[in-house]
Short mmCIF file of C-alpha atoms in Angstrom, two decimals:
data_model
loop_
_atom_site.label_atom_id
_atom_site.label_comp_id
_atom_site.label_asym_id
_atom_site.label_seq_id
_atom_site.Cartn_x
_atom_site.Cartn_y
_atom_site.Cartn_z
CA MET O 4 77.95 -65.08 34.69
CA THR O 5 75.73 -61.50 33.82
CA GLN O 6 77.14 -58.24 34.46
CA PRO O 7 75.56 -54.86 33.41
CA ALA O 8 75.95 -54.37 29.96
CA GLU O 9 76.17 -50.63 28.58
CA THR O 10 74.97 -48.05 31.63
CA ARG O 11 76.04 -44.43 32.50
CA LEU O 12 79.35 -45.74 33.81
CA THR O 13 80.43 -47.25 30.91
CA ARG O 14 79.16 -44.61 28.57
CA ARG O 15 80.92 -42.15 30.48
CA PHE O 16 84.63 -44.08 30.66
CA SER O 17 84.20 -44.66 26.91
CA LYS O 18 83.56 -41.11 26.39
CA LEU O 19 86.97 -40.21 28.71
CA LYS O 20 88.63 -42.47 27.02
CA ALA O 21 88.01 -40.70 23.61
CA GLU O 22 89.00 -37.83 24.86
CA LYS O 23 92.31 -39.11 26.16
CA ARG O 24 91.87 -38.05 29.61
CA ALA O 25 91.15 -39.69 33.15
CA ALA O 26 87.81 -39.36 35.19
CA PHE O 27 87.71 -37.19 38.27
CA VAL O 28 85.39 -39.21 40.73
CA ALA O 29 84.70 -37.28 43.76
CA TYR O 30 83.40 -38.36 47.00
CA ILE O 31 81.38 -36.87 49.85
CA MET O 32 79.23 -38.36 52.93
CA ALA O 33 75.45 -38.54 52.03
CA GLY O 34 73.65 -36.33 54.80
CA ASP O 35 76.86 -34.14 55.31
CA PRO O 36 76.46 -31.52 56.89
CA ASP O 37 72.82 -31.99 56.84
CA HIS O 38 70.44 -33.43 54.60
CA GLU O 39 69.87 -30.49 52.11
CA THR O 40 73.15 -29.37 52.27
CA ALA O 41 74.38 -32.31 51.07
CA ILE O 42 71.91 -32.14 48.02
CA GLU O 43 72.91 -28.75 47.09
CA ILE O 44 76.79 -30.09 47.31
CA ALA O 45 76.44 -33.14 45.53
CA CYS O 46 73.84 -31.38 42.75
CA GLY O 47 76.52 -28.94 42.11
CA LEU O 48 79.43 -31.91 41.67
CA PRO O 49 78.87 -32.36 37.70
CA GLU O 50 78.69 -28.91 37.25
CA SER O 51 82.24 -28.52 38.85
CA GLY O 52 84.15 -30.96 36.91
CA VAL O 53 83.17 -34.31 38.46
CA ASP O 54 82.86 -36.95 36.11
CA VAL O 55 81.50 -39.68 38.64
CA ILE O 56 80.04 -39.15 42.06
CA GLU O 57 80.26 -41.21 44.82
CA LEU O 58 78.14 -41.07 47.48
CA GLY O 59 78.76 -42.02 51.18
CA LEU O 60 76.24 -44.02 53.08
CA PRO O 61 76.60 -43.06 56.71
CA PHE O 62 77.86 -45.82 59.31
CA THR O 63 78.22 -45.92 62.66
CA ASP O 64 81.52 -48.14 62.10
CA PRO O 65 83.34 -47.00 58.83
CA MET O 66 86.59 -49.34 59.60
CA ALA O 67 88.26 -48.75 56.19
CA ASP O 68 87.94 -44.76 56.55
CA GLY O 69 90.03 -42.23 58.54
CA PRO O 70 89.21 -39.58 60.90
CA ALA O 71 87.61 -37.40 58.21
CA ILE O 72 85.62 -39.46 56.80
CA GLN O 73 84.79 -41.27 60.25
CA ALA O 74 83.48 -37.85 61.25
CA ALA O 75 81.73 -37.23 58.22
CA ALA O 76 79.56 -40.41 59.00
CA MET O 77 78.81 -39.06 62.59
CA ARG O 78 77.72 -35.31 61.07
CA SER O 79 75.46 -37.45 59.01
CA LEU O 80 73.87 -39.62 61.34
CA ALA O 81 73.32 -36.95 63.94
CA ALA O 82 71.48 -35.00 61.55
CA GLY O 83 69.11 -37.87 60.61
CA GLY O 84 71.18 -39.59 57.52
CA THR O 85 69.94 -42.82 56.90
CA LEU O 86 69.97 -44.94 53.60
CA ALA O 87 66.41 -43.80 52.70
CA ARG O 88 67.70 -40.35 52.90
CA THR O 89 70.85 -41.04 51.01
CA LEU O 90 68.74 -42.59 48.08
CA GLU O 91 66.92 -39.44 48.69
CA THR O 92 69.97 -37.20 47.51
CA ALA O 93 70.42 -39.93 44.68
CA ARG O 94 66.85 -38.85 43.35
CA ALA O 95 68.06 -35.25 43.39
CA VAL O 96 71.07 -35.65 41.45
CA ARG O 97 69.72 -37.83 39.05
CA ALA O 98 66.81 -35.40 38.32
CA ARG O 99 69.12 -32.55 37.44
CA HIS O 100 72.18 -34.67 35.83
CA PRO O 101 70.68 -37.83 34.09
CA ASP O 102 73.96 -38.65 32.54
CA THR O 103 76.21 -38.65 35.53
CA PRO O 104 77.15 -41.91 37.01
CA ILE O 105 76.40 -42.35 41.00
CA ILE O 106 78.08 -44.86 42.98
CA LEU O 107 77.04 -45.48 46.53
CA MET O 108 80.25 -46.36 48.92
CA GLY O 109 79.73 -47.65 51.96
CA TYR O 110 79.26 -50.91 54.24
CA TYR O 111 76.77 -53.78 54.25
CA ASN O 112 75.13 -53.62 57.29
CA PRO O 113 72.58 -50.86 56.64
CA ILE O 114 71.71 -52.66 52.64
CA TYR O 115 71.74 -55.97 54.74
CA SER O 116 69.12 -54.27 57.44
CA ARG O 117 66.91 -52.95 54.72
CA GLY O 118 67.04 -56.01 52.92
CA VAL O 119 69.24 -56.93 49.74
CA GLU O 120 66.12 -57.09 47.44
CA ARG O 121 64.78 -54.19 48.82
CA PHE O 122 67.58 -52.16 48.88
CA LEU O 123 68.19 -52.93 45.03
CA ALA O 124 64.62 -51.99 43.88
CA GLU O 125 65.44 -48.75 45.73
CA ALA O 126 68.87 -48.08 44.30
CA GLY O 127 68.13 -48.67 40.67
CA GLU O 128 64.65 -46.46 41.03
CA ALA O 129 66.89 -43.68 42.43
CA GLY O 130 69.14 -43.83 39.43
CA VAL O 131 72.12 -45.27 41.38
CA ASP O 132 74.47 -47.16 39.07
CA GLY O 133 76.74 -48.82 41.20
CA MET O 134 78.43 -49.70 44.39
CA ILE O 135 81.51 -50.15 46.54
CA VAL O 136 80.90 -52.01 49.76
CA VAL O 137 84.00 -52.40 51.21
CA ASP O 138 83.23 -55.14 53.80
CA LEU O 139 82.55 -57.63 51.64
CA PRO O 140 85.01 -60.14 49.74
CA PRO O 141 84.66 -62.07 46.69
CA GLU O 142 84.02 -64.92 48.86
CA GLU O 143 80.44 -63.30 49.74
CA ASP O 144 79.57 -62.94 46.33
CA GLU O 145 76.28 -64.33 46.76
CA GLU O 146 75.32 -61.91 49.66
CA LEU O 147 75.14 -58.90 46.88
CA CYS O 148 77.69 -58.65 44.37
CA LEU O 149 75.46 -60.88 42.00
CA PRO O 150 72.23 -60.02 42.91
CA ALA O 151 73.58 -56.18 42.02
CA ASN O 152 74.68 -57.40 38.86
CA ALA O 153 71.74 -59.23 37.97
CA ALA O 154 69.89 -55.97 38.74
CA GLY O 155 71.97 -53.92 36.65
CA LEU O 156 73.95 -52.39 38.97
CA HIS O 157 77.61 -52.16 38.95
CA PHE O 158 79.62 -54.01 41.91
CA ILE O 159 83.34 -52.11 42.11
CA ARG O 160 85.66 -53.95 43.79
CA LEU O 161 88.92 -52.49 45.83
CA ALA O 162 92.55 -53.85 45.00
CA THR O 163 95.28 -52.91 47.23
CA PRO O 164 98.89 -52.71 47.61
CA THR O 165 98.74 -56.11 49.50
CA THR O 166 96.88 -57.73 46.59
CA ASP O 167 99.11 -60.10 45.09
CA ASP O 168 98.92 -61.69 41.61
CA ALA O 169 97.56 -64.98 43.47
CA ARG O 170 94.72 -62.62 44.53
CA LEU O 171 93.79 -60.62 42.03
CA PRO O 172 91.64 -62.89 39.63
CA ALA O 173 89.24 -63.32 42.54
CA VAL O 174 88.96 -59.28 43.29
CA LEU O 175 88.48 -58.79 39.44
CA ASN O 176 85.96 -61.77 39.33
CA ASN O 177 82.63 -60.07 39.02
CA THR O 178 83.63 -56.60 39.23
CA SER O 179 82.49 -54.10 36.62
CA GLY O 180 82.30 -50.86 35.98
CA PHE O 181 86.13 -50.03 37.07
CA VAL O 182 88.43 -51.33 39.46
CA TYR O 183 89.21 -48.94 42.48
CA TYR O 184 93.10 -49.33 43.15
CA VAL O 185 93.57 -48.04 46.78
CA SER O 186 97.14 -46.18 46.60
CA ILE O 187 98.11 -46.73 49.96
CA THR O 188 98.13 -49.50 52.71
CA GLY O 189 95.57 -48.06 55.56
CA ILE O 190 93.00 -45.96 55.99
CA THR O 191 91.35 -42.80 54.00
CA GLY O 192 93.20 -39.71 53.98
CA ALA O 193 96.58 -41.23 55.96
CA ALA O 194 98.75 -40.89 53.57
CA GLU O 195 99.61 -38.76 50.40
CA ALA O 196 99.47 -41.30 47.11
CA SER O 197 102.85 -41.29 45.20
CA ALA O 198 101.78 -41.43 41.08
CA GLU O 199 105.68 -42.93 41.18
CA ALA O 200 104.39 -46.45 43.34
CA VAL O 201 100.95 -46.33 42.04
CA ALA O 202 101.86 -46.52 37.95
CA PRO O 203 103.23 -49.82 38.12
CA GLU O 204 100.49 -51.22 40.36
CA VAL O 205 97.85 -49.74 37.90
CA ALA O 206 99.38 -51.23 35.13
CA ARG O 207 99.59 -54.75 36.89
CA ILE O 208 95.78 -54.41 37.37
CA LYS O 209 95.53 -53.43 33.38
CA ARG O 210 97.19 -56.67 32.59
CA ALA O 211 94.59 -58.99 34.36
CA THR O 212 91.41 -56.87 33.43
CA ASN O 213 89.96 -54.32 30.33
CA LEU O 214 88.14 -52.64 33.11
CA PRO O 215 89.30 -49.01 33.95
CA VAL O 216 91.48 -48.69 36.80
CA CYS O 217 90.62 -45.34 38.88
CA VAL O 218 92.82 -44.49 41.92
CA GLY O 219 91.86 -43.21 45.47
CA PHE O 220 92.75 -42.92 49.15
CA GLY O 221 95.70 -40.03 49.54
CA VAL O 222 94.71 -37.94 46.75
CA ARG O 223 94.09 -34.26 48.30
CA THR O 224 95.40 -31.28 45.88
CA PRO O 225 95.03 -30.14 42.68
CA GLU O 226 98.87 -30.92 41.68
CA GLY O 227 98.22 -34.93 43.46
CA ALA O 228 95.32 -35.50 41.17
CA ARG O 229 97.13 -34.28 37.99
CA ALA O 230 99.99 -36.42 38.94
CA ILE O 231 97.83 -39.57 39.19
CA ALA O 232 95.81 -38.89 36.41
CA ALA O 233 98.53 -39.20 34.44
CA VAL O 234 98.69 -43.43 35.33
CA ALA O 235 95.71 -44.06 35.57
CA ASP O 236 92.18 -44.19 34.33
CA GLY O 237 90.32 -41.95 37.15
CA VAL O 238 91.38 -40.33 40.18
CA VAL O 239 89.07 -40.54 43.19
CA VAL O 240 89.48 -37.32 45.92
CA GLY O 241 87.20 -37.90 48.90
CA SER O 242 88.88 -37.04 52.50
CA ALA O 243 89.97 -33.54 51.16
CA ILE O 244 86.76 -32.52 50.42
CA VAL O 245 85.19 -33.58 53.21
CA SER O 246 87.37 -32.07 55.38
CA ARG O 247 86.21 -28.76 53.66
CA ILE O 248 82.49 -29.40 54.35
CA GLY O 249 83.44 -30.40 58.33
CA ALA O 250 85.87 -27.08 58.55
CA GLY O 251 82.42 -25.52 57.94
CA ASP O 252 82.65 -24.59 54.38
CA SER O 253 79.79 -23.15 52.36
CA PRO O 254 78.80 -25.38 49.81
CA ARG O 255 80.30 -22.47 47.29
CA LYS O 256 83.52 -22.69 48.97
CA VAL O 257 83.50 -26.77 48.85
CA LEU O 258 82.64 -26.57 44.81
CA GLU O 259 85.27 -24.36 44.08
CA PHE O 260 87.70 -26.26 45.89
CA VAL O 261 86.13 -29.44 43.52
CA ARG O 262 86.71 -27.05 40.63
CA SER O 263 90.43 -26.73 41.43
CA LEU O 264 90.83 -30.70 41.98
CA ALA O 265 88.88 -31.17 38.39
CA ALA O 266 91.17 -28.92 36.36
CA GLY O 267 94.29 -30.79 38.44
CA VAL O 268 92.94 -33.76 37.05
CA ARG O 269 92.86 -32.53 33.53
CA GLY O 270 95.89 -31.00 33.65
CA GLU O 271 94.40 -27.19 33.41
CA ALA O 272 96.17 -25.73 36.40
CA GLU O 273 99.83 -25.89 37.80
CA HIS O 274 99.23 -24.13 40.89
CA VAL O 275 95.38 -23.76 42.51
#
């Protein structure tokens, strides 16, 4: 089937491969704690060392997410967060950072409610490069994955510790951009990722695909980010950043923390 060819995302991973370093992928919830502050933080992420931005779609029932991201979704919704405003955030980032990949991460319901064709057109216009929709399994590829690929947007799938060799081909089929390996069994922020446990799983996935493998769920500190960066093509941090926002940290303080994580991914900081 047709998949996106050269994109901002593929170019970014090619550049990082040439530099022999892992990608730093940072997640924030769009609209958290409010629309304007979320845009300020999102626009500051690339300057703070972020290679790929994951922008969360606020939703009332984020079943794969732990308390930190659930609370972020509720803050966003209470402040008027919507899919349309999420795309406004993407547009603001794209206007300031033409080359930074932007991935939307969330659930299918808001997309379905808007209409797949309309959503894909608007996402492309906003400068979105791909999406992670955690509640659409491979058996439902015709719903969104295939139309997204046809529209030039990556559809990034999750692999987990329970994705065995029999299931892995289905997960990888039609996936593009990168594979997101969930380092723990459970919800986001539930436990700390172990590089020792992650390394053989990343190697197993890489034997089955040429796509980069990024590891998320359970990466909380610069030290943890550095350890995962040594065994994966990318490190995803979400709950730890969102928790800082939830605690009321200013955008400046949030971005300082993001910079410490970026230094960890790059192996530049022993202690932050």
